[in-house]
Amino acid sequence: QLRKASGGNWGGNCVNNLFFQDLTKSLGQKVFQKFITTNAGDYFYLKNQFEVAKRNFRNDQEIVYLHIPSSLKKITKEVNGKKIGDIFNELETREKVCYSDGKLNYASEYFRKFFSSSVQSIVDEVKRVLKSKRCSEVEYILMVGGFSESEIVRDGIKMTFPEIRVINPEDASLSVLKGGVLFGHDPDTVRFRVCPQSYGMAMHEYFNPKKHDLSKSCKVGNTQFAVGCFEKIFEKDEIVEVGQKKTVRVAEDFTGQSEKMRTQNKEIEMYASAAKDPKLISDPGCTLQGIIVVSPPGGRWPEKMKGKITFKVTVTGINVSFMDRYTKSTSGGEIKFSEPKPQAGENPLNRSFRKDDL
């Protein structure tokens, strides 16, 4: 993988939304809202019809037909006092969209406009990707997923990138599923991945007025600490390889702590950020991802603990381990991707380690 996955509201659902917005505009919001809430089965029938029409629509097709459920016709008459055919005959678009024999008939040029925004957004994103240094030598585009079965989408890509070979496999809608199965059988297929965000852990440091904000600090005993520091482990857009290791040096003073605190696992909050180099876990775009759980080496934390946490990239995740600097004792760890529940009156340092600057 050379570039992090990107995405947006550009897929098949974008086309669906434009179609239903257009239909709602023609019949009225009250009609369509009542139709959805009282006739869910017919709504999904209409939706599935459009899904099939969308995938099968061809550039040389002249008319697209969609059967209108009787419940929608009935609701339209009740709310608007007019038959559905009369409403479409009164619209300015009556020559491009008309109703007859229980069906809506769309002229191809009108139906194609439902695709315009989506296809253009996809093309623009592919252009951005191909302009990046890492992807400048791409020779093939593989189109997968249900929406790639659309001739309109395929042609939009082929016409925009004539110098690149576009491959559209059979059963493109199943390609992602098949790829997942293949990856399960041979996880080593992907050795390099790109970080979609920056990932790090909560840390605290000795307060330095030249470096830290007093409002982001707390006092424990006679010592002032800067809290909520973002200790970056992996950077956004960084390419990480299976087997790669990152280490964070940590320290903690357990002097005077209860036996329970000395023997229980240490939990450190883990954060993600859309920024490349966040400084605080409270910075805009930082979100809590879960907790890093580290076990005490030998079952008990030393009074003056210094050591390092190692993060090792695996095929499907990250392994965590801890080593004490002095005794070289090691212990395991894990990452739990669930939001921790803070305890009332909890010490703000409890869910972080102190940064060890040696």
Coordinates of C-alpha atoms in Angstrom, one line a residue:
Q1 CA 0.0 0.0 0.0
L2 CA 1.4 3.3 -1.1
R3 CA -1.3 5.7 0.0
K4 CA -3.9 5.7 2.7
A5 CA -7.4 4.8 1.7
S6 CA -9.6 7.7 0.8
G7 CA -13.3 8.0 0.4
G8 CA -16.3 10.2 0.3
N9 CA -19.9 10.4 -0.6
W10 CA -19.2 9.4 -4.2
G11 CA -20.4 5.9 -4.5
G12 CA -23.7 4.2 -5.5
N13 CA -25.6 5.7 -2.6
C14 CA -24.8 9.2 -3.9
V15 CA -26.6 8.3 -7.1
N16 CA -29.5 6.8 -5.2
N17 CA -29.9 9.9 -3.1
L18 CA -30.0 12.2 -6.1
F19 CA -32.7 10.0 -7.7
F20 CA -34.9 10.1 -4.6
Q21 CA -34.3 13.8 -4.1
D22 CA -35.5 14.4 -7.6
L23 CA -38.6 12.2 -7.1
T24 CA -39.3 13.9 -3.8
K25 CA -39.1 17.3 -5.5
S26 CA -41.6 16.2 -8.1
L27 CA -44.2 14.6 -5.8
G28 CA -43.6 16.6 -2.6
Q29 CA -41.9 16.0 0.7
K30 CA -45.1 15.1 2.5
V31 CA -46.0 12.4 -0.1
F32 CA -42.6 10.8 0.0
Q33 CA -42.2 10.9 3.8
K34 CA -45.6 9.2 4.2
F35 CA -44.7 6.7 1.6
I36 CA -41.5 5.7 3.4
T37 CA -43.0 5.5 6.9
T38 CA -46.2 3.6 5.9
N39 CA -45.0 1.4 3.1
A40 CA -41.4 0.4 3.8
G41 CA -41.7 -2.7 1.7
D42 CA -42.8 -0.8 -1.4
Y43 CA -40.0 1.8 -0.7
F44 CA -37.4 -0.9 -0.7
Y45 CA -38.9 -2.4 -3.9
L46 CA -38.6 0.9 -5.6
K47 CA -35.0 1.3 -4.2
N48 CA -34.0 -2.1 -5.5
Q49 CA -35.5 -1.4 -8.9
F50 CA -33.4 1.7 -9.2
E51 CA -30.3 -0.2 -8.0
V52 CA -30.7 -2.7 -10.9
A53 CA -31.4 0.1 -13.4
K54 CA -28.4 2.0 -12.1
R55 CA -26.0 -0.9 -12.6
N56 CA -27.4 -1.9 -16.0
F57 CA -27.7 1.6 -17.5
R58 CA -25.7 1.8 -20.7
N59 CA -24.6 4.8 -22.8
D60 CA -26.6 3.6 -25.8
Q61 CA -29.8 3.1 -23.8
E62 CA -32.6 5.5 -24.7
I63 CA -35.2 5.0 -22.0
V64 CA -35.1 3.7 -18.3
Y65 CA -38.3 2.3 -16.9
L66 CA -39.2 2.1 -13.2
H67 CA -42.4 0.6 -12.0
I68 CA -44.2 2.8 -9.4
P69 CA -45.8 0.9 -6.5
S70 CA -49.6 1.4 -6.2
S71 CA -49.2 2.7 -2.6
L72 CA -47.1 5.6 -3.9
K73 CA -49.8 6.4 -6.5
K74 CA -52.5 6.3 -3.9
I75 CA -50.6 8.5 -1.4
T76 CA -49.8 11.0 -4.1
K77 CA -53.6 11.3 -5.0
E78 CA -54.5 11.6 -1.3
V79 CA -52.0 14.3 -0.4
N80 CA -51.9 16.3 -3.7
G81 CA -55.4 15.7 -5.0
K82 CA -53.9 14.8 -8.3
K83 CA -52.9 11.6 -10.1
I84 CA -49.2 10.9 -10.3
G85 CA -49.4 11.1 -14.1
D86 CA -51.0 14.5 -14.1
I87 CA -48.2 15.8 -11.8
F88 CA -45.4 14.7 -14.1
N89 CA -47.3 16.1 -17.1
E90 CA -47.3 19.5 -15.5
L91 CA -43.6 19.6 -14.8
E92 CA -41.1 21.4 -17.0
T93 CA -39.2 18.1 -17.4
R94 CA -42.3 16.3 -18.8
E95 CA -40.5 15.6 -22.1
K96 CA -37.7 13.9 -20.3
V97 CA -39.6 12.2 -17.4
C98 CA -43.1 11.0 -18.0
Y99 CA -45.5 8.5 -16.4
S100 CA -47.5 5.9 -18.3
D101 CA -48.9 2.4 -17.7
G102 CA -47.7 2.4 -14.1
K103 CA -44.1 3.2 -15.0
L104 CA -41.9 6.3 -14.8
N105 CA -40.0 6.6 -18.1
Y106 CA -36.7 8.5 -17.9
A107 CA -34.9 9.8 -21.0
S108 CA -31.3 8.6 -20.9
E109 CA -29.8 12.1 -20.8
Y110 CA -32.0 12.9 -17.8
F111 CA -31.2 9.6 -16.0
R112 CA -27.4 10.2 -16.6
K113 CA -27.5 13.3 -14.6
F114 CA -27.9 11.2 -11.4
F115 CA -24.4 9.9 -12.0
S116 CA -22.7 13.2 -12.8
S117 CA -21.7 14.4 -9.4
S118 CA -20.5 10.9 -8.2
V119 CA -18.5 10.2 -11.3
Q120 CA -16.8 13.6 -11.3
S121 CA -15.9 13.3 -7.6
I122 CA -14.4 9.9 -8.2
V123 CA -12.4 11.2 -11.2
D124 CA -11.2 14.2 -9.2
E125 CA -10.0 12.0 -6.3
V126 CA -8.2 9.6 -8.7
K127 CA -6.5 12.6 -10.2
R128 CA -5.3 13.7 -6.8
V129 CA -4.0 10.3 -6.0
L130 CA -2.1 10.0 -9.3
K131 CA -0.5 13.4 -8.8
S132 CA 1.1 12.2 -5.5
K133 CA 4.8 11.2 -5.8
R134 CA 4.2 7.7 -4.5
C135 CA 1.5 6.9 -7.1
S136 CA 2.9 8.7 -10.1
E137 CA 3.9 5.5 -11.9
V138 CA 0.6 3.7 -11.6
E139 CA -0.1 1.7 -14.7
Y140 CA -3.3 -0.1 -13.9
I141 CA -6.6 0.8 -12.2
L142 CA -8.6 -2.1 -10.8
M143 CA -12.3 -1.3 -10.4
V144 CA -14.1 -3.3 -7.8
G145 CA -17.3 -3.0 -5.8
G146 CA -20.9 -3.0 -7.0
F147 CA -20.8 0.6 -8.4
S148 CA -17.9 -0.3 -10.7
E149 CA -20.3 -2.5 -12.6
S150 CA -21.8 0.6 -14.0
E151 CA -20.8 1.4 -17.6
I152 CA -21.2 5.1 -16.9
V153 CA -18.6 4.9 -14.1
R154 CA -16.2 2.7 -16.1
D155 CA -16.4 4.9 -19.1
G156 CA -15.8 8.0 -17.0
I157 CA -12.6 6.5 -15.7
K158 CA -11.4 5.2 -19.0
M159 CA -12.0 8.5 -20.9
T160 CA -10.2 10.5 -18.2
F161 CA -7.2 8.3 -17.9
P162 CA -6.6 6.9 -21.4
E163 CA -2.9 6.2 -20.7
I164 CA -3.8 3.8 -17.8
R165 CA -5.2 0.3 -18.3
V166 CA -8.5 0.0 -16.5
I167 CA -9.4 -3.6 -15.3
N168 CA -12.9 -4.4 -14.4
P169 CA -13.2 -8.1 -13.2
E170 CA -16.2 -10.2 -13.5
D171 CA -18.5 -10.1 -10.4
A172 CA -16.8 -6.8 -9.4
S173 CA -19.3 -6.5 -6.6
L174 CA -17.9 -9.7 -5.0
S175 CA -14.2 -8.7 -5.5
V176 CA -13.8 -7.1 -2.1
L177 CA -15.3 -10.1 -0.3
K178 CA -13.1 -12.5 -2.3
G179 CA -10.1 -10.3 -1.5
G180 CA -10.9 -10.6 2.2
V181 CA -11.0 -14.4 1.9
L182 CA -7.7 -14.5 0.1
F183 CA -6.1 -12.2 2.6
G184 CA -7.3 -14.5 5.4
H185 CA -5.6 -17.4 3.7
D186 CA -2.4 -15.5 3.0
P187 CA -2.1 -12.5 5.3
D188 CA 1.5 -11.8 4.2
T189 CA 0.2 -10.5 0.8
V190 CA 0.2 -7.0 2.2
R191 CA 3.5 -6.2 3.9
F192 CA 3.3 -2.4 3.9
R193 CA 0.4 -0.2 5.0
V194 CA -0.1 3.6 5.2
C195 CA -1.3 5.2 8.4
P196 CA -4.6 7.0 7.7
Q197 CA -4.1 9.1 10.9
S198 CA -1.4 9.8 13.5
Y199 CA -1.6 7.4 16.5
G200 CA -0.2 8.0 19.9
M201 CA -0.6 7.7 23.7
A202 CA -1.4 10.0 26.5
M203 CA 1.7 11.1 28.5
H204 CA 2.6 13.6 31.2
E205 CA 5.8 15.5 31.7
Y206 CA 7.4 17.7 34.4
F207 CA 6.0 21.1 33.8
N208 CA 8.2 23.6 32.0
P209 CA 6.8 27.2 31.8
K210 CA 8.8 27.8 28.6
K211 CA 7.2 24.8 26.9
H212 CA 3.8 24.0 28.5
D213 CA 0.5 25.7 29.1
L214 CA -0.3 26.1 32.8
S215 CA -4.0 25.5 32.1
K216 CA -3.0 22.0 30.8
S217 CA -1.3 21.0 33.9
C218 CA -1.9 19.7 37.4
K219 CA -0.1 19.5 40.7
V220 CA 0.5 16.2 42.5
G221 CA 2.1 16.8 45.9
N222 CA 4.8 19.4 45.3
T223 CA 5.3 18.5 41.6
Q224 CA 3.6 20.3 38.7
F225 CA 3.0 18.1 35.6
A226 CA 1.9 19.0 32.1
V227 CA -0.9 16.5 31.3
G228 CA -2.6 15.3 28.2
C229 CA 0.6 15.3 26.0
F230 CA 0.3 13.4 22.7
E231 CA 3.2 11.0 22.4
K232 CA 3.2 10.1 18.7
I233 CA 3.8 6.5 17.8
F234 CA 2.9 6.4 14.1
E235 CA 2.5 9.4 11.9
K236 CA -0.2 10.1 9.4
D237 CA 0.8 8.9 5.9
E238 CA 3.8 7.0 7.3
I239 CA 4.4 3.7 5.6
V240 CA 4.7 0.9 8.2
E241 CA 6.0 -2.6 7.5
V242 CA 4.9 -5.8 9.1
G243 CA 7.5 -6.5 11.8
Q244 CA 8.4 -2.9 12.3
K245 CA 8.9 -1.7 15.9
K246 CA 8.4 1.6 17.6
T247 CA 9.4 2.3 21.2
V248 CA 8.3 4.9 23.8
R249 CA 10.4 5.5 26.9
V250 CA 8.3 5.8 30.0
A251 CA 8.7 6.3 33.8
E252 CA 6.6 6.2 36.9
D253 CA 7.0 6.7 40.6
F254 CA 5.1 4.2 42.6
T255 CA 6.6 5.3 45.9
G256 CA 4.0 5.3 48.6
Q257 CA 1.4 3.7 46.3
S258 CA -0.8 0.9 47.6
E259 CA -0.1 -2.7 46.9
K260 CA -3.1 -2.8 44.6
M261 CA -1.6 0.0 42.4
R262 CA 1.8 -1.7 42.4
T263 CA 0.4 -5.0 41.1
Q264 CA -2.4 -4.0 38.7
N265 CA -2.1 -3.4 35.0
K266 CA -1.4 0.1 33.8
E267 CA -3.9 1.5 31.4
I268 CA -2.8 4.3 29.0
E269 CA -5.3 6.1 26.8
M270 CA -4.6 5.8 23.0
Y271 CA -5.5 8.6 20.6
A272 CA -5.7 9.2 16.9
S273 CA -5.4 12.5 15.2
A274 CA -5.9 13.9 11.6
A275 CA -2.8 16.0 12.1
K276 CA 0.7 14.9 11.4
D277 CA 2.2 16.2 14.6
P278 CA -0.3 16.8 17.3
K279 CA 1.0 18.1 20.6
L280 CA -2.0 17.5 23.0
I281 CA -4.7 14.9 23.2
S282 CA -7.1 17.9 23.4
D283 CA -6.0 19.3 20.1
P284 CA -8.8 19.6 17.4
G285 CA -9.2 16.4 15.5
C286 CA -7.9 14.1 18.3
T287 CA -10.2 11.2 19.2
L288 CA -9.9 8.6 21.9
Q289 CA -9.4 5.2 20.3
G290 CA -9.1 2.9 23.3
I291 CA -6.5 2.0 25.9
I292 CA -3.1 0.4 26.0
V293 CA -2.9 -2.2 28.8
V294 CA 0.6 -3.0 30.2
S295 CA 1.2 -5.6 32.8
P296 CA 3.8 -5.1 35.6
P297 CA 7.0 -7.1 34.9
G298 CA 7.3 -9.9 37.4
G299 CA 3.8 -9.1 38.6
R300 CA 4.8 -5.9 40.5
W301 CA 5.9 -2.4 39.5
P302 CA 9.2 -1.2 41.1
E303 CA 9.1 1.9 43.2
K304 CA 11.1 3.9 40.6
M305 CA 10.1 2.5 37.3
K306 CA 11.8 3.3 34.1
G307 CA 11.4 1.3 30.9
K308 CA 10.1 1.2 27.4
I309 CA 6.9 0.2 25.7
T310 CA 7.5 -1.5 22.3
F311 CA 4.8 -1.6 19.6
K312 CA 5.4 -4.2 16.9
V313 CA 3.3 -4.1 13.7
T314 CA 1.8 -7.5 12.8
V315 CA -0.2 -8.6 9.8
T316 CA -3.5 -7.6 11.3
G317 CA -2.7 -5.4 14.3
I318 CA -0.1 -4.3 16.8
N319 CA 1.6 -6.2 19.6
V320 CA 2.5 -4.5 22.8
S321 CA 5.3 -5.3 25.3
F322 CA 7.1 -3.6 28.2
M323 CA 10.8 -3.9 29.3
D324 CA 12.1 -2.6 32.6
R325 CA 15.3 -0.6 31.9
Y326 CA 17.2 -1.9 35.0
T327 CA 16.1 -5.5 35.5
K328 CA 15.4 -6.2 31.8
S329 CA 12.3 -7.9 32.9
T330 CA 9.6 -8.0 30.3
S331 CA 5.8 -8.2 30.3
G332 CA 3.0 -8.4 27.8
G333 CA 0.4 -5.9 26.8
E334 CA -2.5 -5.3 24.5
I335 CA -4.6 -2.6 22.9
K336 CA -8.3 -2.5 23.7
F337 CA -10.2 -0.5 21.1
S338 CA -13.0 0.6 23.4
E339 CA -13.6 3.9 25.2
P340 CA -12.5 3.7 28.9
K341 CA -14.9 4.9 31.5
P342 CA -13.2 7.4 33.8
Q343 CA -13.9 7.0 37.5
A344 CA -15.2 9.9 39.6
G345 CA -12.3 11.8 41.2
E346 CA -9.7 9.9 39.3
N347 CA -6.2 11.2 39.3
P348 CA -5.6 12.8 35.8
L349 CA -2.2 11.0 35.7
N350 CA -3.7 7.5 36.1
R351 CA -4.3 6.9 32.4
S352 CA -0.9 8.0 31.2
F353 CA 2.8 7.4 31.8
R354 CA 5.4 10.0 32.5
K355 CA 7.7 10.7 29.6
D356 CA 11.2 9.5 30.3
D357 CA 13.6 11.9 28.5
L358 CA 16.7 10.1 30.0

